[in-house]
């Protein structure tokens, strides 16, 4: 599709009117967010392990020589790097439940129609288990309920659900998005 200025503009790009009422392209349509997989944690884990093992070998080979360059600190650092590398590899499990599946599990858990919702990936526990935090509002306008649902990122189990009445309803602040007519 060619715009008024002769340049090609994508047909799915969001448009807003300018002062003269003409549509103006505000940017490209990006699509859904893609969350990074936890398996990426294994790459630095392997690097930590290799560097730590090299430091340990260097310390063992140079043991008894001049301790100015290679002393006990190199050995301690090597051990710590190997341990942290092993932890990073163990914590780098594959994310089995994506954000859409977590939103679906949250909708089933709250047993009511969901309106606006957002998903955030977090980690819990010593093993850094991935967990989706779903913040949602009910489908009414304005929403009468809101809540938080925690969904496990490995098996899709709903860990916790919090549902409450929307405290913004009945407040003196007008939360509507309707514009007032001039005049």
PDB file of C-alpha atoms in Angstrom, residues 46 83 105 124 127-128 135 164 175 178:
ATOM      1  CA  UNK A  46      29.554 -24.062  30.915  1.00  0.00           C
ATOM      2  CA  UNK A  83      30.255 -24.766  41.763  1.00  0.00           C
ATOM      3  CA  UNK A 105      -4.415 -21.895  33.068  1.00  0.00           C
ATOM      4  CA  UNK A 124      11.414 -19.059  42.675  1.00  0.00           C
ATOM      5  CA  UNK A 127      16.604 -24.179  41.941  1.00  0.00           C
ATOM      6  CA  UNK A 128      15.344 -21.047  40.156  1.00  0.00           C
ATOM      7  CA  UNK A 135      -2.046 -10.086  36.655  1.00  0.00           C
ATOM      8  CA  UNK A 164     -10.376  -9.440  44.968  1.00  0.00           C
ATOM      9  CA  UNK A 175     -11.242   5.928  35.467  1.00  0.00           C
ATOM     10  CA  UNK A 178     -14.174   8.478  27.363  1.00  0.00           C
TER      11      UNK A 178
END
